[in-house]
Amino acid sequence: MSFIKSAILALAAATPLVSASPVARQFRNGTEFAILAAPTSYSGPYTSFPSMDTWKTFDELFDINKSYMNQAGSTWDDIGRIYVGISSAAATIGVDERVILCMIMQESHGYVGVETSFSPGEGIPTAGLMQCSGCAGFPGQTGLSQDQINEMINGGTQHYKGNLEDFGDLWATSSIYPALREYNSGSVDESNLSNGLGATDSYVSDISQRLQGWAD
């Protein structure tokens, strides 16, 4: 990897990506929905959050969430392509496909036409299924191609991979949960992953419960 590319990725990994909770998004018909906080509020270091052996399988999670994607505005063809895009990104980038799916649900409810939002303070645009800075978005559009959906998922997953690498890039919650905190807020209080430092306090707690099967 070139020095310039490394520097760009490092800068991106330090950028907060998401606005404060609850996050307002819009359905295809223009009505708003809110991404709500999960029923349990976890806080503290990564060890205080649900362990990986409590997570459901990817297929179980996808089955739970696909109706919510459709309610948010994605067509069933879009949803099938999201499944393919997640599987591809997980294999090529090296990120747990369950985490990618649950990040998508937290960020956009799986609506491929989600509007572009802006990070608090800096006003940096964050677009696409994973509401990631520098990523493609297709506001208001549905019936997207596989390439368009892959572009959104790959962009967010690659960004999150950079966050994982900041915490050892392990297939373990010791990397996964702090990296989620960094993806959302740019900085991490490792003693309390529910300290959003100006971003969404419940972000890691919410996703940890999505991984167990909670959905909204």
PDB file of C-alpha atoms in Angstrom:
ATOM      1  CA  MET A   1       0.000   0.000   0.000  1.00  0.00           C
ATOM      2  CA  SER A   2       1.369   3.443  -0.934  1.00  0.00           C
ATOM      3  CA  PHE A   3       2.175   6.027   1.714  1.00  0.00           C
ATOM      4  CA  ILE A   4      -0.530   8.340   0.336  1.00  0.00           C
ATOM      5  CA  LYS A   5      -3.179   5.616   0.452  1.00  0.00           C
ATOM      6  CA  SER A   6      -2.102   4.673   3.983  1.00  0.00           C
ATOM      7  CA  ALA A   7      -2.376   8.280   5.075  1.00  0.00           C
ATOM      8  CA  ILE A   8      -5.835   8.648   3.542  1.00  0.00           C
ATOM      9  CA  LEU A   9      -7.087   5.492   5.261  1.00  0.00           C
ATOM     10  CA  ALA A  10      -5.611   6.595   8.578  1.00  0.00           C
ATOM     11  CA  LEU A  11      -7.356   9.968   8.294  1.00  0.00           C
ATOM     12  CA  ALA A  12     -10.649   8.300   7.384  1.00  0.00           C
ATOM     13  CA  ALA A  13     -10.420   5.899  10.317  1.00  0.00           C
ATOM     14  CA  ALA A  14     -10.162   8.829  12.706  1.00  0.00           C
ATOM     15  CA  THR A  15     -13.312  10.538  11.402  1.00  0.00           C
ATOM     16  CA  PRO A  16     -16.612  10.222  13.291  1.00  0.00           C
ATOM     17  CA  LEU A  17     -19.198   8.737  10.971  1.00  0.00           C
ATOM     18  CA  VAL A  18     -22.633   8.886  12.515  1.00  0.00           C
ATOM     19  CA  SER A  19     -24.942  11.404  14.151  1.00  0.00           C
ATOM     20  CA  ALA A  20     -26.358  11.088  17.670  1.00  0.00           C
ATOM     21  CA  SER A  21     -29.004   8.492  18.595  1.00  0.00           C
ATOM     22  CA  PRO A  22     -31.850   8.058  17.861  1.00  0.00           C
ATOM     23  CA  VAL A  23     -30.973   8.480  14.179  1.00  0.00           C
ATOM     24  CA  ALA A  24     -33.732   9.736  11.884  1.00  0.00           C
ATOM     25  CA  ARG A  25     -33.800   8.226   8.403  1.00  0.00           C
ATOM     26  CA  GLN A  26     -36.421   8.292   5.667  1.00  0.00           C
ATOM     27  CA  PHE A  27     -38.410   5.531   4.031  1.00  0.00           C
ATOM     28  CA  ARG A  28     -38.769   5.429   0.267  1.00  0.00           C
ATOM     29  CA  ASN A  29     -42.104   7.305   0.552  1.00  0.00           C
ATOM     30  CA  GLY A  30     -40.440  10.133   2.497  1.00  0.00           C
ATOM     31  CA  THR A  31     -41.823   9.322   5.938  1.00  0.00           C
ATOM     32  CA  GLU A  32     -39.292   9.245   8.729  1.00  0.00           C
ATOM     33  CA  PHE A  33     -38.316   6.287  10.852  1.00  0.00           C
ATOM     34  CA  ALA A  34     -35.965   6.229  13.811  1.00  0.00           C
ATOM     35  CA  ILE A  35     -33.189   3.784  14.540  1.00  0.00           C
ATOM     36  CA  LEU A  36     -33.921   3.180  18.198  1.00  0.00           C
ATOM     37  CA  ALA A  37     -31.752   2.113  21.106  1.00  0.00           C
ATOM     38  CA  ALA A  38     -31.789  -1.601  21.959  1.00  0.00           C
ATOM     39  CA  PRO A  39     -33.649  -2.775  25.098  1.00  0.00           C
ATOM     40  CA  THR A  40     -30.528  -3.308  27.243  1.00  0.00           C
ATOM     41  CA  SER A  41     -27.894  -0.652  27.852  1.00  0.00           C
ATOM     42  CA  TYR A  42     -24.373  -2.078  28.150  1.00  0.00           C
ATOM     43  CA  SER A  43     -21.414   0.055  29.204  1.00  0.00           C
ATOM     44  CA  GLY A  44     -17.836  -0.352  30.340  1.00  0.00           C
ATOM     45  CA  PRO A  45     -14.956  -2.123  28.558  1.00  0.00           C
ATOM     46  CA  TYR A  46     -15.487  -4.715  25.818  1.00  0.00           C
ATOM     47  CA  THR A  47     -15.726  -7.481  28.421  1.00  0.00           C
ATOM     48  CA  SER A  48     -18.999  -5.949  29.655  1.00  0.00           C
ATOM     49  CA  PHE A  49     -20.682  -6.521  26.301  1.00  0.00           C
ATOM     50  CA  PRO A  50     -22.219  -9.771  24.952  1.00  0.00           C
ATOM     51  CA  SER A  51     -19.730 -12.498  24.029  1.00  0.00           C
ATOM     52  CA  MET A  52     -19.506 -13.898  20.514  1.00  0.00           C
ATOM     53  CA  ASP A  53     -20.942 -17.243  21.576  1.00  0.00           C
ATOM     54  CA  THR A  54     -24.276 -15.476  22.131  1.00  0.00           C
ATOM     55  CA  TRP A  55     -24.413 -14.169  18.558  1.00  0.00           C
ATOM     56  CA  LYS A  56     -26.715 -15.750  16.001  1.00  0.00           C
ATOM     57  CA  THR A  57     -25.485 -17.070  12.657  1.00  0.00           C
ATOM     58  CA  PHE A  58     -25.360 -14.806   9.625  1.00  0.00           C
ATOM     59  CA  ASP A  59     -28.275 -16.547   7.929  1.00  0.00           C
ATOM     60  CA  GLU A  60     -30.363 -16.347  11.099  1.00  0.00           C
ATOM     61  CA  LEU A  61     -29.636 -12.641  11.409  1.00  0.00           C
ATOM     62  CA  PHE A  62     -30.373 -11.967   7.760  1.00  0.00           C
ATOM     63  CA  ASP A  63     -33.703 -13.783   7.991  1.00  0.00           C
ATOM     64  CA  ILE A  64     -34.616 -11.687  11.042  1.00  0.00           C
ATOM     65  CA  ASN A  65     -33.693  -8.399   9.369  1.00  0.00           C
ATOM     66  CA  LYS A  66     -34.774  -8.758   5.747  1.00  0.00           C
ATOM     67  CA  SER A  67     -38.390  -7.747   6.399  1.00  0.00           C
ATOM     68  CA  TYR A  68     -37.143  -4.569   8.100  1.00  0.00           C
ATOM     69  CA  MET A  69     -35.023  -3.772   5.035  1.00  0.00           C
ATOM     70  CA  ASN A  70     -38.110  -4.127   2.871  1.00  0.00           C
ATOM     71  CA  GLN A  71     -40.201  -1.963   5.206  1.00  0.00           C
ATOM     72  CA  ALA A  72     -37.502   0.717   5.031  1.00  0.00           C
ATOM     73  CA  GLY A  73     -37.801   0.824   1.233  1.00  0.00           C
ATOM     74  CA  SER A  74     -35.388  -1.674  -0.333  1.00  0.00           C
ATOM     75  CA  THR A  75     -36.858  -3.996  -2.942  1.00  0.00           C
ATOM     76  CA  TRP A  76     -36.542  -7.748  -2.512  1.00  0.00           C
ATOM     77  CA  ASP A  77     -33.991  -7.735  -5.346  1.00  0.00           C
ATOM     78  CA  ASP A  78     -31.995  -5.078  -3.469  1.00  0.00           C
ATOM     79  CA  ILE A  79     -32.137  -7.246  -0.348  1.00  0.00           C
ATOM     80  CA  GLY A  80     -30.839 -10.285  -2.203  1.00  0.00           C
ATOM     81  CA  ARG A  81     -27.969  -8.182  -3.527  1.00  0.00           C
ATOM     82  CA  ILE A  82     -27.208  -6.907  -0.019  1.00  0.00           C
ATOM     83  CA  TYR A  83     -26.811 -10.542   1.069  1.00  0.00           C
ATOM     84  CA  VAL A  84     -24.396 -11.180  -1.812  1.00  0.00           C
ATOM     85  CA  GLY A  85     -22.521  -7.929  -1.151  1.00  0.00           C
ATOM     86  CA  ILE A  86     -22.036  -8.664   2.543  1.00  0.00           C
ATOM     87  CA  SER A  87     -20.814 -12.192   1.851  1.00  0.00           C
ATOM     88  CA  SER A  88     -18.358 -10.911  -0.749  1.00  0.00           C
ATOM     89  CA  ALA A  89     -17.010  -8.075   1.422  1.00  0.00           C
ATOM     90  CA  ALA A  90     -16.604 -10.389   4.412  1.00  0.00           C
ATOM     91  CA  ALA A  91     -14.583 -12.862   2.363  1.00  0.00           C
ATOM     92  CA  THR A  92     -12.380 -10.379   0.517  1.00  0.00           C
ATOM     93  CA  ILE A  93     -11.771  -7.806   3.278  1.00  0.00           C
ATOM     94  CA  GLY A  94     -11.736 -10.159   6.248  1.00  0.00           C
ATOM     95  CA  VAL A  95     -14.554  -8.924   8.475  1.00  0.00           C
ATOM     96  CA  ASP A  96     -17.226 -11.040  10.179  1.00  0.00           C
ATOM     97  CA  GLU A  97     -20.294 -10.933   7.911  1.00  0.00           C
ATOM     98  CA  ARG A  98     -22.573 -10.712  10.946  1.00  0.00           C
ATOM     99  CA  VAL A  99     -20.904  -7.504  12.044  1.00  0.00           C
ATOM    100  CA  ILE A 100     -21.247  -5.989   8.565  1.00  0.00           C
ATOM    101  CA  LEU A 101     -24.959  -6.834   8.480  1.00  0.00           C
ATOM    102  CA  CYS A 102     -25.625  -5.395  11.923  1.00  0.00           C
ATOM    103  CA  MET A 103     -23.710  -2.221  11.103  1.00  0.00           C
ATOM    104  CA  ILE A 104     -25.872  -1.822   8.003  1.00  0.00           C
ATOM    105  CA  MET A 105     -29.036  -2.234  10.069  1.00  0.00           C
ATOM    106  CA  GLN A 106     -27.784   0.266  12.656  1.00  0.00           C
ATOM    107  CA  GLU A 107     -26.763   2.818  10.042  1.00  0.00           C
ATOM    108  CA  SER A 108     -29.541   2.612   7.448  1.00  0.00           C
ATOM    109  CA  HIS A 109     -32.016  -0.181   8.249  1.00  0.00           C
ATOM    110  CA  GLY A 110     -30.737  -1.744   5.047  1.00  0.00           C
ATOM    111  CA  TYR A 111     -32.408   0.889   2.853  1.00  0.00           C
ATOM    112  CA  VAL A 112     -30.288   1.171  -0.290  1.00  0.00           C
ATOM    113  CA  GLY A 113     -31.704   4.630  -1.032  1.00  0.00           C
ATOM    114  CA  VAL A 114     -30.894   6.089   2.374  1.00  0.00           C
ATOM    115  CA  GLU A 115     -30.121   9.786   2.303  1.00  0.00           C
ATOM    116  CA  THR A 116     -26.634  11.143   2.895  1.00  0.00           C
ATOM    117  CA  SER A 117     -26.196  12.430   6.447  1.00  0.00           C
ATOM    118  CA  PHE A 118     -23.517  14.608   8.004  1.00  0.00           C
ATOM    119  CA  SER A 119     -21.266  13.948  10.979  1.00  0.00           C
ATOM    120  CA  PRO A 120     -21.763  16.178  14.034  1.00  0.00           C
ATOM    121  CA  GLY A 121     -19.433  19.133  14.318  1.00  0.00           C
ATOM    122  CA  GLU A 122     -17.369  18.660  11.171  1.00  0.00           C
ATOM    123  CA  GLY A 123     -20.363  18.247   8.846  1.00  0.00           C
ATOM    124  CA  ILE A 124     -18.611  15.521   6.863  1.00  0.00           C
ATOM    125  CA  PRO A 125     -20.990  13.719   4.462  1.00  0.00           C
ATOM    126  CA  THR A 126     -21.577  10.066   5.309  1.00  0.00           C
ATOM    127  CA  ALA A 127     -23.366   8.080   2.649  1.00  0.00           C
ATOM    128  CA  GLY A 128     -24.721   4.705   1.666  1.00  0.00           C
ATOM    129  CA  LEU A 129     -25.812   1.590   3.507  1.00  0.00           C
ATOM    130  CA  MET A 130     -23.050   1.991   6.083  1.00  0.00           C
ATOM    131  CA  GLN A 131     -23.212   5.817   6.274  1.00  0.00           C
ATOM    132  CA  CYS A 132     -19.476   6.041   5.720  1.00  0.00           C
ATOM    133  CA  SER A 133     -17.420   9.108   4.862  1.00  0.00           C
ATOM    134  CA  GLY A 134     -16.067   8.989   1.334  1.00  0.00           C
ATOM    135  CA  CYS A 135     -18.482   6.214   0.320  1.00  0.00           C
ATOM    136  CA  ALA A 136     -20.989   6.162  -2.496  1.00  0.00           C
ATOM    137  CA  GLY A 137     -24.659   6.771  -1.832  1.00  0.00           C
ATOM    138  CA  PHE A 138     -27.787   6.588  -3.971  1.00  0.00           C
ATOM    139  CA  PRO A 139     -30.364   8.714  -2.106  1.00  0.00           C
ATOM    140  CA  GLY A 140     -33.955   7.892  -2.967  1.00  0.00           C
ATOM    141  CA  GLN A 141     -32.999   5.173  -5.441  1.00  0.00           C
ATOM    142  CA  THR A 142     -33.932   1.502  -5.349  1.00  0.00           C
ATOM    143  CA  GLY A 143     -33.484  -1.397  -7.741  1.00  0.00           C
ATOM    144  CA  LEU A 144     -29.725  -0.862  -7.626  1.00  0.00           C
ATOM    145  CA  SER A 145     -27.204  -3.027  -9.427  1.00  0.00           C
ATOM    146  CA  GLN A 146     -24.984  -5.498  -7.622  1.00  0.00           C
ATOM    147  CA  ASP A 147     -22.003  -3.253  -8.379  1.00  0.00           C
ATOM    148  CA  GLN A 148     -23.685  -0.233  -6.765  1.00  0.00           C
ATOM    149  CA  ILE A 149     -24.595  -2.174  -3.643  1.00  0.00           C
ATOM    150  CA  ASN A 150     -21.132  -3.737  -3.467  1.00  0.00           C
ATOM    151  CA  GLU A 151     -19.603  -0.267  -3.692  1.00  0.00           C
ATOM    152  CA  MET A 152     -21.489   0.909  -0.612  1.00  0.00           C
ATOM    153  CA  ILE A 153     -20.781  -2.221   1.415  1.00  0.00           C
ATOM    154  CA  ASN A 154     -17.131  -2.495   0.413  1.00  0.00           C
ATOM    155  CA  GLY A 155     -16.497   1.155   1.275  1.00  0.00           C
ATOM    156  CA  GLY A 156     -17.921   0.878   4.774  1.00  0.00           C
ATOM    157  CA  THR A 157     -16.358  -2.516   5.420  1.00  0.00           C
ATOM    158  CA  GLN A 158     -12.926  -1.339   4.301  1.00  0.00           C
ATOM    159  CA  HIS A 159     -13.208   1.629   6.631  1.00  0.00           C
ATOM    160  CA  TYR A 160     -14.204  -0.638   9.512  1.00  0.00           C
ATOM    161  CA  LYS A 161     -11.303  -2.952   8.684  1.00  0.00           C
ATOM    162  CA  GLY A 162      -9.003  -0.008   9.350  1.00  0.00           C
ATOM    163  CA  ASN A 163     -10.664   0.417  12.736  1.00  0.00           C
ATOM    164  CA  LEU A 164     -10.196  -3.293  13.492  1.00  0.00           C
ATOM    165  CA  GLU A 165      -6.513  -3.000  12.671  1.00  0.00           C
ATOM    166  CA  ASP A 166      -6.220  -0.260  15.285  1.00  0.00           C
ATOM    167  CA  PHE A 167      -7.276  -2.857  17.873  1.00  0.00           C
ATOM    168  CA  GLY A 168      -5.293  -5.899  16.804  1.00  0.00           C
ATOM    169  CA  ASP A 169      -7.548  -7.066  13.939  1.00  0.00           C
ATOM    170  CA  LEU A 170      -8.617 -10.124  15.936  1.00  0.00           C
ATOM    171  CA  TRP A 171     -11.696 -12.281  15.346  1.00  0.00           C
ATOM    172  CA  ALA A 172     -12.702 -11.425  18.901  1.00  0.00           C
ATOM    173  CA  THR A 173     -14.751  -8.876  20.810  1.00  0.00           C
ATOM    174  CA  SER A 174     -11.517  -7.314  22.092  1.00  0.00           C
ATOM    175  CA  SER A 175     -11.078  -5.945  18.558  1.00  0.00           C
ATOM    176  CA  ILE A 176     -14.642  -5.882  17.236  1.00  0.00           C
ATOM    177  CA  TYR A 177     -16.328  -3.755  19.895  1.00  0.00           C
ATOM    178  CA  PRO A 178     -13.642  -1.047  20.259  1.00  0.00           C
ATOM    179  CA  ALA A 179     -13.456  -0.870  16.451  1.00  0.00           C
ATOM    180  CA  LEU A 180     -17.208  -0.281  16.297  1.00  0.00           C
ATOM    181  CA  ARG A 181     -16.791   2.547  18.793  1.00  0.00           C
ATOM    182  CA  GLU A 182     -14.061   4.080  16.639  1.00  0.00           C
ATOM    183  CA  TYR A 183     -16.115   3.697  13.456  1.00  0.00           C
ATOM    184  CA  ASN A 184     -18.882   5.721  15.033  1.00  0.00           C
ATOM    185  CA  SER A 185     -17.029   8.302  17.092  1.00  0.00           C
ATOM    186  CA  GLY A 186     -13.473   8.444  15.744  1.00  0.00           C
ATOM    187  CA  SER A 187     -12.016   8.207  19.249  1.00  0.00           C
ATOM    188  CA  VAL A 188     -12.376   5.475  21.854  1.00  0.00           C
ATOM    189  CA  ASP A 189     -12.665   5.484  25.630  1.00  0.00           C
ATOM    190  CA  GLU A 190     -11.725   1.832  26.137  1.00  0.00           C
ATOM    191  CA  SER A 191     -12.919   1.947  29.743  1.00  0.00           C
ATOM    192  CA  ASN A 192     -16.455   2.719  28.541  1.00  0.00           C
ATOM    193  CA  LEU A 193     -17.446   1.831  24.989  1.00  0.00           C
ATOM    194  CA  SER A 194     -20.792   3.560  25.577  1.00  0.00           C
ATOM    195  CA  ASN A 195     -19.044   6.906  25.861  1.00  0.00           C
ATOM    196  CA  GLY A 196     -19.749   8.235  22.380  1.00  0.00           C
ATOM    197  CA  LEU A 197     -17.521  11.272  22.843  1.00  0.00           C
ATOM    198  CA  GLY A 198     -20.099  13.345  21.009  1.00  0.00           C
ATOM    199  CA  ALA A 199     -21.390  10.581  18.732  1.00  0.00           C
ATOM    200  CA  THR A 200     -23.975   7.854  19.443  1.00  0.00           C
ATOM    201  CA  ASP A 201     -23.441   6.588  23.005  1.00  0.00           C
ATOM    202  CA  SER A 202     -25.475   3.404  22.494  1.00  0.00           C
ATOM    203  CA  TYR A 203     -23.834   2.445  19.185  1.00  0.00           C
ATOM    204  CA  VAL A 204     -21.781  -0.529  20.403  1.00  0.00           C
ATOM    205  CA  SER A 205     -24.463  -1.644  22.835  1.00  0.00           C
ATOM    206  CA  ASP A 206     -27.096  -1.574  20.095  1.00  0.00           C
ATOM    207  CA  ILE A 207     -25.016  -3.522  17.584  1.00  0.00           C
ATOM    208  CA  SER A 208     -24.009  -6.099  20.182  1.00  0.00           C
ATOM    209  CA  GLN A 209     -27.713  -6.822  20.690  1.00  0.00           C
ATOM    210  CA  ARG A 210     -28.421  -6.873  16.964  1.00  0.00           C
ATOM    211  CA  LEU A 211     -25.799  -9.615  16.789  1.00  0.00           C
ATOM    212  CA  GLN A 212     -27.918 -11.562  19.282  1.00  0.00           C
ATOM    213  CA  GLY A 213     -31.030 -11.138  17.144  1.00  0.00           C
ATOM    214  CA  TRP A 214     -32.625  -7.898  18.318  1.00  0.00           C
ATOM    215  CA  ALA A 215     -34.088  -5.925  15.417  1.00  0.00           C
ATOM    216  CA  ASP A 216     -36.152  -2.798  14.892  1.00  0.00           C
TER     217      ASP A 216
END
